[in-house]
Amino acid sequence: MLLIKNGNLHLPGQQVLKEGDILIEGAYIKQIGKNLSDEGVEVLDATGKEVFPGLILPLTSVGLTDYANLRQNDSNEISSPCHPGLHVRYALDGREVERQRYWMGGITSFGAAPANGALLAGQMGVYHITGFTASQMCVRDTVAVKGNFLSDVKSTFQSKGVEPMTRMGMSALLRRELDAAKRWMETGNSEYHADYAALAKVLRKEIPLLMNANTVTDIADVLEIGREYGIRLILNGVYEGHLVADLIEESNASVILGDLFDSGARIWYQTEIDKILSLREKQPVCIGCSSGGVGRENLLWNGCRLIQEGYSPEDVLDMMTVKTAEVLGVEDLIGSIQEGLFADLAIYNGNPLESWTADVQATLVAGKIVYQKEGGAVC
C-alpha cells in the first residue's frame, strides 16, 4: 500500500482538505483523512504540495497513428462514411501515448476516438496513459459512438464522388443508418451486424453518440436528429453553440468545449464562451483541446485561458476532471479524489491554474507512481 501524506487534497465539491492523507491499495483509493497510520506502508510525503485528481483529456486520436508508417494512419478509416462497429481498442498503441509524456502535465487518462474523416467513425473508450495494450490501459472500453458532422467528412467523400458530399447528404445518411439499426433491432437481431449492434446501444441509450459539430447549422441538425431518435448526445467543438444554447439546453446534451488557446476557430466563429459555459448549471460541460490532444500542455493552457476570462480555478479544475468524467460516463471510476475510485493523482508544488510556476512533482496512475520530479514529493 502507498500513503500520500500531508498534502492539500482537492476533493469533490471544491473542498480542500489541508494536510490530508490518501491511502492507496492496489489501483484504488482506500481511505482519505488526516493523520492516517503509516505503519507498514510506503509513504509519499506531499507536505506543502497540492494534490489534484488527474486531469482527463476528453477526446484525442493519440495512440492510433502508427508512427512507424505515417502514410497509413490508423485513426481515420475512410473506406466508407459509416462504420460504427469499428473500435479504437484494436488500434490503440500504448507506446505512442507514452511518447507524449502526459504525466508531466498531470494528465492521467484520455478519451481515445477515431479521427474526423467519417460520418460515423467508430466506438471510443477511456484509457489510462500507461500500459502497452488497450486491456492494460482500460478505464472503460466503450463510452460512445463517435461521429463527425464536419466539413472534413464532406471533403473526404467529395474526393471519392460518393455520399455524403453535402450537409444534406450527412443528415440523410445518418438517419438511414439509425433507421437500419432500428429495423435490425425489431427483427430480433437474427444475423449479427457489427455496425447495427453498435448503433443499437445508442438507440437503447446505453451509450451516447458523440458528434463533432462546430457551426450553428451543423449543431442544430445533430440536435434535431438526436431528438427524433431519442438518443443521448455529446457535442464536441460547438464554436457557434452560443447561437443555439437554448436548443442544447433542451436536448440535455453534454458538451466538450473546443480549443480556446489556439484561437483561430474561436475568432472565426466569434464564439461567446459565457453562453456556452452557462449550460454547466444543468448539464455536464468540459474543456477539450485541438491538435488531436497532442502536447501535454494544451489542456492546461485552455484552462488558463478561462481563468483569464474570469472563471475561478475551482470551476476550471472541475471542467478538466470530474465534469470530463461525467461527460464521458466514467465518473464512477475517475475524475475526483474519492474512496473506491482509481488512484489517478497529480501532485503540484502550487496550483497550476493560479501560477505559471506551479509544476508537477509526481503523477500517479491507477495507484502507481509513473512520474516523480527530482526534488519533488519524496518517498
mmCIF file of C-alpha atoms in Angstrom:
data_model
loop_
_atom_site.group_PDB
_atom_site.id
_atom_site.type_symbol
_atom_site.label_atom_id
_atom_site.label_comp_id
_atom_site.label_asym_id
_atom_site.label_seq_id
_atom_site.Cartn_x
_atom_site.Cartn_y
_atom_site.Cartn_z
ATOM 1 C CA MET A 1 0.000 0.000 0.000
ATOM 2 C CA LEU A 2 1.006 3.623 -0.532
ATOM 3 C CA LEU A 3 0.200 6.607 1.709
ATOM 4 C CA ILE A 4 0.275 10.145 0.355
ATOM 5 C CA LYS A 5 0.975 12.202 3.458
ATOM 6 C CA ASN A 6 0.198 15.803 4.448
ATOM 7 C CA GLY A 7 -0.908 17.158 1.066
ATOM 8 C CA ASN A 8 -3.598 19.744 0.382
ATOM 9 C CA LEU A 9 -6.247 17.490 -1.135
ATOM 10 C CA HIS A 10 -8.631 18.957 -3.720
ATOM 11 C CA LEU A 11 -11.799 16.972 -3.044
ATOM 12 C CA PRO A 12 -15.269 16.874 -4.656
ATOM 13 C CA GLY A 13 -17.483 19.898 -4.169
ATOM 14 C CA GLN A 14 -14.433 22.190 -4.477
ATOM 15 C CA GLN A 15 -13.416 21.331 -0.917
ATOM 16 C CA VAL A 16 -9.751 21.359 0.120
ATOM 17 C CA LEU A 17 -8.557 19.146 2.961
ATOM 18 C CA LYS A 18 -5.401 20.771 4.304
ATOM 19 C CA GLU A 19 -2.597 18.421 5.335
ATOM 20 C CA GLY A 20 -4.675 15.437 4.378
ATOM 21 C CA ASP A 21 -3.677 11.848 3.635
ATOM 22 C CA ILE A 22 -4.678 9.368 0.914
ATOM 23 C CA LEU A 23 -4.207 5.637 1.480
ATOM 24 C CA ILE A 24 -3.937 3.678 -1.757
ATOM 25 C CA GLU A 25 -4.385 -0.058 -2.025
ATOM 26 C CA GLY A 26 -3.562 -1.509 -5.425
ATOM 27 C CA ALA A 27 -5.066 0.696 -8.123
ATOM 28 C CA TYR A 28 -7.694 2.366 -5.925
ATOM 29 C CA ILE A 29 -8.115 4.941 -3.183
ATOM 30 C CA LYS A 30 -8.869 3.064 0.016
ATOM 31 C CA GLN A 31 -9.140 5.869 2.586
ATOM 32 C CA ILE A 32 -8.984 9.665 2.814
ATOM 33 C CA GLY A 33 -8.452 11.543 6.052
ATOM 34 C CA LYS A 34 -5.968 13.209 8.371
ATOM 35 C CA ASN A 35 -3.191 11.569 10.365
ATOM 36 C CA LEU A 36 -3.689 8.148 8.798
ATOM 37 C CA SER A 37 -1.323 5.486 10.095
ATOM 38 C CA ASP A 38 1.822 4.988 8.014
ATOM 39 C CA GLU A 39 2.759 1.730 9.696
ATOM 40 C CA GLY A 40 3.844 -0.883 7.183
ATOM 41 C CA VAL A 41 3.132 1.222 4.079
ATOM 42 C CA GLU A 42 5.224 3.182 1.620
ATOM 43 C CA VAL A 43 4.902 6.921 2.243
ATOM 44 C CA LEU A 44 4.948 9.709 -0.329
ATOM 45 C CA ASP A 45 5.491 12.992 1.514
ATOM 46 C CA ALA A 46 3.347 15.718 -0.049
ATOM 47 C CA THR A 47 3.881 18.339 2.647
ATOM 48 C CA GLY A 48 3.225 21.784 1.216
ATOM 49 C CA LYS A 49 2.033 20.310 -2.097
ATOM 50 C CA GLU A 50 -1.328 20.491 -3.866
ATOM 51 C CA VAL A 51 -2.903 17.106 -4.661
ATOM 52 C CA PHE A 52 -5.391 17.131 -7.528
ATOM 53 C CA PRO A 53 -7.334 14.419 -9.301
ATOM 54 C CA GLY A 54 -5.543 13.503 -12.514
ATOM 55 C CA LEU A 55 -6.575 15.632 -15.489
ATOM 56 C CA ILE A 56 -8.602 13.957 -18.242
ATOM 57 C CA LEU A 57 -8.090 14.683 -21.938
ATOM 58 C CA PRO A 58 -11.622 14.153 -23.258
ATOM 59 C CA LEU A 59 -11.046 13.424 -26.932
ATOM 60 C CA THR A 60 -7.919 12.509 -28.888
ATOM 61 C CA SER A 61 -6.638 10.197 -31.599
ATOM 62 C CA VAL A 62 -3.218 9.939 -29.997
ATOM 63 C CA GLY A 63 -2.224 6.286 -29.844
ATOM 64 C CA LEU A 64 -3.915 5.485 -33.176
ATOM 65 C CA THR A 65 -1.337 6.962 -35.526
ATOM 66 C CA ASP A 66 1.186 4.168 -36.215
ATOM 67 C CA TYR A 67 4.305 6.312 -36.172
ATOM 68 C CA ALA A 68 6.223 3.554 -37.956
ATOM 69 C CA ASN A 69 4.114 4.184 -41.072
ATOM 70 C CA LEU A 70 2.679 7.702 -41.051
ATOM 71 C CA ARG A 71 1.228 7.365 -44.550
ATOM 72 C CA GLN A 72 -1.119 4.705 -43.211
ATOM 73 C CA ASN A 73 -2.791 6.427 -40.276
ATOM 74 C CA ASP A 74 -4.742 4.002 -38.098
ATOM 75 C CA SER A 75 -7.070 6.675 -36.708
ATOM 76 C CA ASN A 76 -9.071 7.549 -39.810
ATOM 77 C CA GLU A 77 -10.919 4.723 -41.591
ATOM 78 C CA ILE A 78 -12.447 6.311 -44.711
ATOM 79 C CA SER A 79 -13.206 3.285 -46.878
ATOM 80 C CA SER A 80 -16.868 4.125 -46.237
ATOM 81 C CA PRO A 81 -18.646 7.012 -44.490
ATOM 82 C CA CYS A 82 -20.288 4.898 -41.771
ATOM 83 C CA HIS A 83 -18.696 2.105 -39.748
ATOM 84 C CA PRO A 84 -19.806 2.487 -36.112
ATOM 85 C CA GLY A 85 -18.893 -1.155 -35.470
ATOM 86 C CA LEU A 86 -15.181 -0.335 -35.529
ATOM 87 C CA HIS A 87 -13.489 0.132 -32.143
ATOM 88 C CA VAL A 88 -10.400 2.129 -31.189
ATOM 89 C CA ARG A 89 -9.182 -0.613 -28.844
ATOM 90 C CA TYR A 90 -7.968 -2.555 -31.894
ATOM 91 C CA ALA A 91 -5.693 0.292 -32.998
ATOM 92 C CA LEU A 92 -4.560 1.713 -29.660
ATOM 93 C CA ASP A 93 -0.782 1.599 -29.141
ATOM 94 C CA GLY A 94 0.307 2.483 -25.621
ATOM 95 C CA ARG A 95 3.843 3.258 -26.790
ATOM 96 C CA GLU A 96 2.565 6.202 -28.835
ATOM 97 C CA VAL A 97 0.684 7.508 -25.815
ATOM 98 C CA GLU A 98 3.775 7.119 -23.650
ATOM 99 C CA ARG A 99 5.794 9.296 -26.038
ATOM 100 C CA GLN A 100 3.527 12.231 -25.203
ATOM 101 C CA ARG A 101 4.651 12.104 -21.545
ATOM 102 C CA TYR A 102 1.226 13.246 -20.440
ATOM 103 C CA TRP A 103 2.190 12.553 -16.828
ATOM 104 C CA MET A 104 4.399 15.669 -16.887
ATOM 105 C CA GLY A 105 1.237 17.729 -17.418
ATOM 106 C CA GLY A 106 -0.809 15.984 -14.740
ATOM 107 C CA ILE A 107 -2.916 14.112 -17.331
ATOM 108 C CA THR A 108 -3.694 10.552 -16.250
ATOM 109 C CA SER A 109 -6.406 9.383 -18.671
ATOM 110 C CA PHE A 110 -7.907 10.210 -22.042
ATOM 111 C CA GLY A 111 -10.819 9.542 -24.349
ATOM 112 C CA ALA A 112 -9.464 7.690 -27.384
ATOM 113 C CA ALA A 113 -11.548 8.098 -30.531
ATOM 114 C CA PRO A 114 -11.310 7.710 -34.302
ATOM 115 C CA ALA A 115 -10.447 10.870 -36.246
ATOM 116 C CA ASN A 116 -12.676 13.155 -38.308
ATOM 117 C CA GLY A 117 -12.944 11.682 -41.808
ATOM 118 C CA ALA A 118 -16.077 9.540 -41.473
ATOM 119 C CA LEU A 119 -19.642 10.429 -40.566
ATOM 120 C CA LEU A 120 -19.863 7.519 -38.122
ATOM 121 C CA ALA A 121 -16.244 6.789 -37.339
ATOM 122 C CA GLY A 122 -16.420 4.046 -34.703
ATOM 123 C CA GLN A 123 -16.601 3.403 -30.983
ATOM 124 C CA MET A 124 -14.419 5.179 -28.439
ATOM 125 C CA GLY A 125 -13.209 4.329 -24.955
ATOM 126 C CA VAL A 126 -11.460 5.885 -21.968
ATOM 127 C CA TYR A 127 -7.961 4.698 -21.112
ATOM 128 C CA HIS A 128 -5.117 5.364 -18.737
ATOM 129 C CA ILE A 129 -1.948 6.906 -20.139
ATOM 130 C CA THR A 130 0.259 3.943 -19.167
ATOM 131 C CA GLY A 131 0.389 0.379 -20.436
ATOM 132 C CA PHE A 132 1.119 -1.271 -23.758
ATOM 133 C CA THR A 133 -2.285 -2.671 -24.711
ATOM 134 C CA ALA A 134 -5.871 -1.456 -24.563
ATOM 135 C CA SER A 135 -6.650 -4.075 -21.929
ATOM 136 C CA GLN A 136 -3.819 -2.867 -19.692
ATOM 137 C CA MET A 137 -4.840 0.782 -20.143
ATOM 138 C CA CYS A 138 -8.602 0.392 -19.970
ATOM 139 C CA VAL A 139 -10.725 2.584 -17.707
ATOM 140 C CA ARG A 140 -13.935 1.820 -19.636
ATOM 141 C CA ASP A 141 -13.744 0.222 -23.035
ATOM 142 C CA THR A 142 -16.848 1.611 -24.737
ATOM 143 C CA VAL A 143 -18.257 5.003 -23.777
ATOM 144 C CA ALA A 144 -19.735 6.334 -27.045
ATOM 145 C CA VAL A 145 -20.044 6.012 -30.786
ATOM 146 C CA LYS A 146 -18.024 8.847 -32.282
ATOM 147 C CA GLY A 147 -19.189 10.735 -35.363
ATOM 148 C CA ASN A 148 -18.417 13.892 -37.269
ATOM 149 C CA PHE A 149 -20.811 16.459 -38.680
ATOM 150 C CA LEU A 150 -17.999 18.495 -40.209
ATOM 151 C CA SER A 151 -16.657 19.826 -43.475
ATOM 152 C CA ASP A 152 -13.916 17.181 -43.129
ATOM 153 C CA VAL A 153 -16.485 14.498 -43.937
ATOM 154 C CA LYS A 154 -17.811 16.346 -46.979
ATOM 155 C CA SER A 155 -14.338 16.992 -48.393
ATOM 156 C CA THR A 156 -13.281 13.378 -47.788
ATOM 157 C CA PHE A 157 -16.150 11.921 -49.783
ATOM 158 C CA GLN A 158 -16.338 14.670 -52.413
ATOM 159 C CA SER A 159 -12.895 13.478 -53.484
ATOM 160 C CA LYS A 160 -14.337 9.959 -53.828
ATOM 161 C CA GLY A 161 -17.517 11.119 -55.555
ATOM 162 C CA VAL A 162 -19.790 9.351 -53.078
ATOM 163 C CA GLU A 163 -22.333 10.386 -50.454
ATOM 164 C CA PRO A 164 -22.142 12.355 -48.222
ATOM 165 C CA MET A 165 -20.727 15.266 -50.206
ATOM 166 C CA THR A 166 -23.053 17.857 -48.638
ATOM 167 C CA ARG A 167 -24.687 18.671 -45.315
ATOM 168 C CA MET A 168 -27.936 17.301 -46.804
ATOM 169 C CA GLY A 169 -26.132 14.053 -47.536
ATOM 170 C CA MET A 170 -24.759 13.800 -43.998
ATOM 171 C CA SER A 171 -28.207 14.325 -42.462
ATOM 172 C CA ALA A 172 -29.884 11.818 -44.772
ATOM 173 C CA LEU A 173 -27.200 9.161 -44.346
ATOM 174 C CA LEU A 174 -27.133 9.442 -40.566
ATOM 175 C CA ARG A 175 -30.907 8.963 -40.454
ATOM 176 C CA ARG A 176 -30.702 5.968 -42.810
ATOM 177 C CA GLU A 177 -28.089 4.286 -40.629
ATOM 178 C CA LEU A 178 -30.169 4.798 -37.490
ATOM 179 C CA ASP A 179 -33.305 3.558 -39.262
ATOM 180 C CA ALA A 180 -31.489 0.447 -40.467
ATOM 181 C CA ALA A 181 -30.274 -0.274 -36.939
ATOM 182 C CA LYS A 182 -33.833 0.138 -35.620
ATOM 183 C CA ARG A 183 -35.152 -2.367 -38.174
ATOM 184 C CA TRP A 184 -32.367 -4.785 -37.233
ATOM 185 C CA MET A 185 -33.379 -4.493 -33.583
ATOM 186 C CA GLU A 186 -37.067 -5.039 -34.419
ATOM 187 C CA THR A 187 -36.335 -8.238 -36.368
ATOM 188 C CA GLY A 188 -34.688 -9.812 -33.345
ATOM 189 C CA ASN A 189 -31.038 -9.429 -34.372
ATOM 190 C CA SER A 190 -31.192 -12.806 -36.109
ATOM 191 C CA GLU A 191 -27.987 -12.149 -38.055
ATOM 192 C CA TYR A 192 -25.170 -10.337 -36.282
ATOM 193 C CA HIS A 193 -24.215 -6.964 -37.763
ATOM 194 C CA ALA A 194 -21.401 -5.095 -36.018
ATOM 195 C CA ASP A 195 -22.465 -1.623 -37.193
ATOM 196 C CA TYR A 196 -26.098 -2.102 -36.202
ATOM 197 C CA ALA A 197 -25.119 -3.656 -32.874
ATOM 198 C CA ALA A 198 -23.105 -0.539 -32.050
ATOM 199 C CA LEU A 199 -25.933 1.802 -33.055
ATOM 200 C CA ALA A 200 -28.403 -0.337 -31.109
ATOM 201 C CA LYS A 201 -26.517 0.619 -27.948
ATOM 202 C CA VAL A 202 -27.042 4.263 -28.901
ATOM 203 C CA LEU A 203 -30.729 3.782 -29.673
ATOM 204 C CA ARG A 204 -31.229 1.965 -26.354
ATOM 205 C CA LYS A 205 -29.460 4.869 -24.603
ATOM 206 C CA GLU A 206 -26.791 2.551 -23.239
ATOM 207 C CA ILE A 207 -24.113 4.851 -24.656
ATOM 208 C CA PRO A 208 -24.295 8.314 -26.256
ATOM 209 C CA LEU A 209 -23.496 9.456 -29.758
ATOM 210 C CA LEU A 210 -20.568 11.887 -29.620
ATOM 211 C CA MET A 211 -20.628 14.236 -32.602
ATOM 212 C CA ASN A 212 -18.112 16.818 -33.721
ATOM 213 C CA ALA A 213 -20.131 19.861 -34.776
ATOM 214 C CA ASN A 214 -18.907 23.454 -34.957
ATOM 215 C CA THR A 215 -21.333 25.630 -36.936
ATOM 216 C CA VAL A 216 -24.804 26.626 -35.836
ATOM 217 C CA THR A 217 -26.386 24.679 -38.719
ATOM 218 C CA ASP A 218 -24.416 21.525 -38.013
ATOM 219 C CA ILE A 219 -25.174 21.693 -34.297
ATOM 220 C CA ALA A 220 -28.891 22.266 -34.959
ATOM 221 C CA ASP A 221 -29.027 19.329 -37.409
ATOM 222 C CA VAL A 222 -27.390 16.979 -34.907
ATOM 223 C CA LEU A 223 -29.747 18.115 -32.136
ATOM 224 C CA GLU A 224 -32.781 17.574 -34.378
ATOM 225 C CA ILE A 225 -31.675 14.041 -35.265
ATOM 226 C CA GLY A 226 -30.961 13.316 -31.616
ATOM 227 C CA ARG A 227 -34.456 14.461 -30.677
ATOM 228 C CA GLU A 228 -36.091 12.413 -33.466
ATOM 229 C CA TYR A 229 -34.430 9.181 -32.345
ATOM 230 C CA GLY A 230 -34.433 9.882 -28.603
ATOM 231 C CA ILE A 231 -30.681 9.371 -28.237
ATOM 232 C CA ARG A 232 -28.184 10.817 -25.782
ATOM 233 C CA LEU A 233 -25.713 13.256 -27.301
ATOM 234 C CA ILE A 234 -22.260 14.619 -26.565
ATOM 235 C CA LEU A 235 -21.341 17.642 -28.668
ATOM 236 C CA ASN A 236 -17.680 18.398 -29.326
ATOM 237 C CA GLY A 237 -16.351 21.733 -30.589
ATOM 238 C CA VAL A 238 -19.607 23.768 -30.609
ATOM 239 C CA TYR A 239 -17.881 27.024 -31.573
ATOM 240 C CA GLU A 240 -21.223 28.508 -32.627
ATOM 241 C CA GLY A 241 -23.084 26.830 -29.796
ATOM 242 C CA HIS A 242 -23.879 30.212 -28.269
ATOM 243 C CA LEU A 243 -26.357 30.787 -31.103
ATOM 244 C CA VAL A 244 -28.378 27.696 -30.144
ATOM 245 C CA ALA A 245 -27.591 27.443 -26.439
ATOM 246 C CA ASP A 246 -31.305 27.134 -25.717
ATOM 247 C CA LEU A 247 -31.591 24.106 -28.030
ATOM 248 C CA ILE A 248 -28.529 22.482 -26.462
ATOM 249 C CA GLU A 249 -30.047 23.006 -23.022
ATOM 250 C CA GLU A 250 -33.372 21.500 -24.118
ATOM 251 C CA SER A 251 -31.588 18.452 -25.515
ATOM 252 C CA ASN A 252 -29.644 17.901 -22.277
ATOM 253 C CA ALA A 253 -26.602 17.131 -24.440
ATOM 254 C CA SER A 254 -23.214 17.099 -22.764
ATOM 255 C CA VAL A 255 -20.604 19.463 -24.210
ATOM 256 C CA ILE A 256 -16.864 19.312 -24.850
ATOM 257 C CA LEU A 257 -15.795 22.893 -25.467
ATOM 258 C CA GLY A 258 -13.419 23.308 -28.403
ATOM 259 C CA ASP A 259 -9.929 24.733 -28.281
ATOM 260 C CA LEU A 260 -9.538 28.175 -26.728
ATOM 261 C CA PHE A 261 -5.784 28.618 -26.736
ATOM 262 C CA ASP A 262 -5.400 28.145 -30.487
ATOM 263 C CA SER A 263 -7.888 30.932 -31.035
ATOM 264 C CA GLY A 264 -8.292 30.760 -34.836
ATOM 265 C CA ALA A 265 -11.538 28.788 -34.745
ATOM 266 C CA ARG A 266 -12.868 30.780 -31.828
ATOM 267 C CA ILE A 267 -12.201 34.087 -33.598
ATOM 268 C CA TRP A 268 -13.594 32.831 -36.919
ATOM 269 C CA TYR A 269 -16.846 31.685 -35.281
ATOM 270 C CA GLN A 270 -16.942 34.638 -32.834
ATOM 271 C CA THR A 271 -17.605 32.187 -30.024
ATOM 272 C CA GLU A 272 -19.336 33.593 -26.953
ATOM 273 C CA ILE A 273 -17.840 31.388 -24.268
ATOM 274 C CA ASP A 274 -20.061 32.622 -21.436
ATOM 275 C CA LYS A 275 -23.266 31.496 -23.179
ATOM 276 C CA ILE A 276 -21.892 28.012 -23.755
ATOM 277 C CA LEU A 277 -20.463 27.655 -20.259
ATOM 278 C CA SER A 278 -23.758 28.812 -18.739
ATOM 279 C CA LEU A 279 -25.023 25.351 -19.687
ATOM 280 C CA ARG A 280 -22.907 23.978 -16.807
ATOM 281 C CA GLU A 281 -25.757 24.762 -14.433
ATOM 282 C CA LYS A 282 -27.887 21.988 -15.964
ATOM 283 C CA GLN A 283 -25.649 19.584 -17.890
ATOM 284 C CA PRO A 284 -22.002 18.462 -17.964
ATOM 285 C CA VAL A 285 -19.588 20.750 -19.810
ATOM 286 C CA CYS A 286 -15.856 20.144 -20.011
ATOM 287 C CA ILE A 287 -12.744 21.537 -21.705
ATOM 288 C CA GLY A 288 -11.132 19.944 -24.748
ATOM 289 C CA CYS A 289 -8.253 20.982 -26.963
ATOM 290 C CA SER A 290 -7.222 20.894 -30.602
ATOM 291 C CA SER A 291 -4.447 19.098 -32.492
ATOM 292 C CA GLY A 292 -5.922 15.762 -31.522
ATOM 293 C CA GLY A 293 -4.778 16.275 -27.969
ATOM 294 C CA VAL A 294 -1.090 16.179 -28.906
ATOM 295 C CA GLY A 295 1.012 18.042 -26.369
ATOM 296 C CA ARG A 296 0.587 17.713 -22.636
ATOM 297 C CA GLU A 297 0.391 21.492 -22.141
ATOM 298 C CA ASN A 298 -2.632 22.151 -24.356
ATOM 299 C CA LEU A 299 -5.293 21.178 -21.830
ATOM 300 C CA LEU A 300 -3.840 23.349 -19.060
ATOM 301 C CA TRP A 301 -3.356 26.239 -21.455
ATOM 302 C CA ASN A 302 -7.064 26.101 -22.302
ATOM 303 C CA GLY A 303 -7.869 26.075 -18.602
ATOM 304 C CA CYS A 304 -5.650 29.101 -18.030
ATOM 305 C CA ARG A 305 -7.433 30.923 -20.852
ATOM 306 C CA LEU A 306 -10.709 30.521 -18.954
ATOM 307 C CA ILE A 307 -9.018 31.836 -15.817
ATOM 308 C CA GLN A 308 -8.054 34.937 -17.808
ATOM 309 C CA GLU A 309 -11.713 35.351 -18.731
ATOM 310 C CA GLY A 310 -12.789 35.411 -15.103
ATOM 311 C CA TYR A 311 -13.640 31.817 -14.241
ATOM 312 C CA SER A 312 -12.459 30.523 -10.882
ATOM 313 C CA PRO A 313 -9.634 27.985 -10.634
ATOM 314 C CA GLU A 314 -12.016 25.613 -8.849
ATOM 315 C CA ASP A 315 -14.593 25.751 -11.665
ATOM 316 C CA VAL A 316 -11.923 25.267 -14.314
ATOM 317 C CA LEU A 317 -10.394 22.328 -12.446
ATOM 318 C CA ASP A 318 -13.820 20.681 -12.359
ATOM 319 C CA MET A 319 -14.101 21.128 -16.148
ATOM 320 C CA MET A 320 -10.805 19.259 -16.594
ATOM 321 C CA THR A 321 -11.554 16.433 -14.152
ATOM 322 C CA VAL A 322 -14.938 15.483 -12.696
ATOM 323 C CA LYS A 323 -17.022 17.185 -15.399
ATOM 324 C CA THR A 324 -14.972 15.491 -18.108
ATOM 325 C CA ALA A 325 -15.581 12.186 -16.358
ATOM 326 C CA GLU A 326 -19.321 12.932 -16.284
ATOM 327 C CA VAL A 327 -19.353 13.805 -20.000
ATOM 328 C CA LEU A 328 -17.639 10.502 -20.821
ATOM 329 C CA GLY A 329 -19.713 8.488 -18.348
ATOM 330 C CA VAL A 330 -16.804 7.366 -16.165
ATOM 331 C CA GLU A 331 -17.336 9.488 -13.033
ATOM 332 C CA ASP A 332 -17.729 6.267 -11.047
ATOM 333 C CA LEU A 333 -14.110 5.393 -11.878
ATOM 334 C CA ILE A 334 -12.038 8.563 -12.336
ATOM 335 C CA GLY A 335 -12.216 12.356 -12.152
ATOM 336 C CA SER A 336 -12.185 13.025 -8.425
ATOM 337 C CA ILE A 337 -10.408 12.079 -5.222
ATOM 338 C CA GLN A 338 -12.878 9.677 -3.633
ATOM 339 C CA GLU A 339 -12.621 6.366 -1.850
ATOM 340 C CA GLY A 340 -13.160 3.495 -4.269
ATOM 341 C CA LEU A 341 -12.095 5.373 -7.396
ATOM 342 C CA PHE A 342 -8.863 4.841 -9.313
ATOM 343 C CA ALA A 343 -5.902 6.487 -7.587
ATOM 344 C CA ASP A 344 -5.220 8.858 -10.501
ATOM 345 C CA LEU A 345 -3.490 11.857 -8.926
ATOM 346 C CA ALA A 346 -1.345 14.839 -9.874
ATOM 347 C CA ILE A 347 0.794 16.426 -7.141
ATOM 348 C CA TYR A 348 1.897 20.018 -7.816
ATOM 349 C CA ASN A 349 4.067 22.493 -5.932
ATOM 350 C CA GLY A 350 1.284 25.049 -6.367
ATOM 351 C CA ASN A 351 -1.990 25.498 -8.209
ATOM 352 C CA PRO A 352 -1.246 25.448 -11.979
ATOM 353 C CA LEU A 353 -4.422 27.418 -12.614
ATOM 354 C CA GLU A 354 -3.185 30.229 -10.382
ATOM 355 C CA SER A 355 0.534 30.317 -11.125
ATOM 356 C CA TRP A 356 2.636 29.619 -14.211
ATOM 357 C CA THR A 357 5.448 28.479 -11.914
ATOM 358 C CA ALA A 358 3.405 25.602 -10.481
ATOM 359 C CA ASP A 359 4.896 22.340 -11.676
ATOM 360 C CA VAL A 360 4.036 18.649 -11.436
ATOM 361 C CA GLN A 361 6.051 16.975 -8.696
ATOM 362 C CA ALA A 362 4.563 13.486 -9.043
ATOM 363 C CA THR A 363 1.862 11.739 -11.046
ATOM 364 C CA LEU A 364 0.088 8.532 -10.078
ATOM 365 C CA VAL A 365 -1.912 6.383 -12.470
ATOM 366 C CA ALA A 366 -4.029 3.591 -11.024
ATOM 367 C CA GLY A 367 -2.052 3.744 -7.790
ATOM 368 C CA LYS A 368 1.403 3.611 -9.383
ATOM 369 C CA ILE A 369 3.903 6.471 -9.345
ATOM 370 C CA VAL A 370 4.609 6.958 -13.053
ATOM 371 C CA TYR A 371 6.468 10.266 -12.752
ATOM 372 C CA GLN A 372 8.393 11.890 -9.919
ATOM 373 C CA LYS A 373 10.352 15.083 -10.375
ATOM 374 C CA GLU A 374 13.731 15.229 -8.739
ATOM 375 C CA GLY A 375 13.342 17.232 -5.543
ATOM 376 C CA GLY A 376 9.532 16.940 -5.688
ATOM 377 C CA ALA A 377 7.285 14.808 -3.497
ATOM 378 C CA VAL A 378 9.531 12.384 -1.630
ATOM 379 C CA CYS A 379 9.063 8.674 -0.971
#
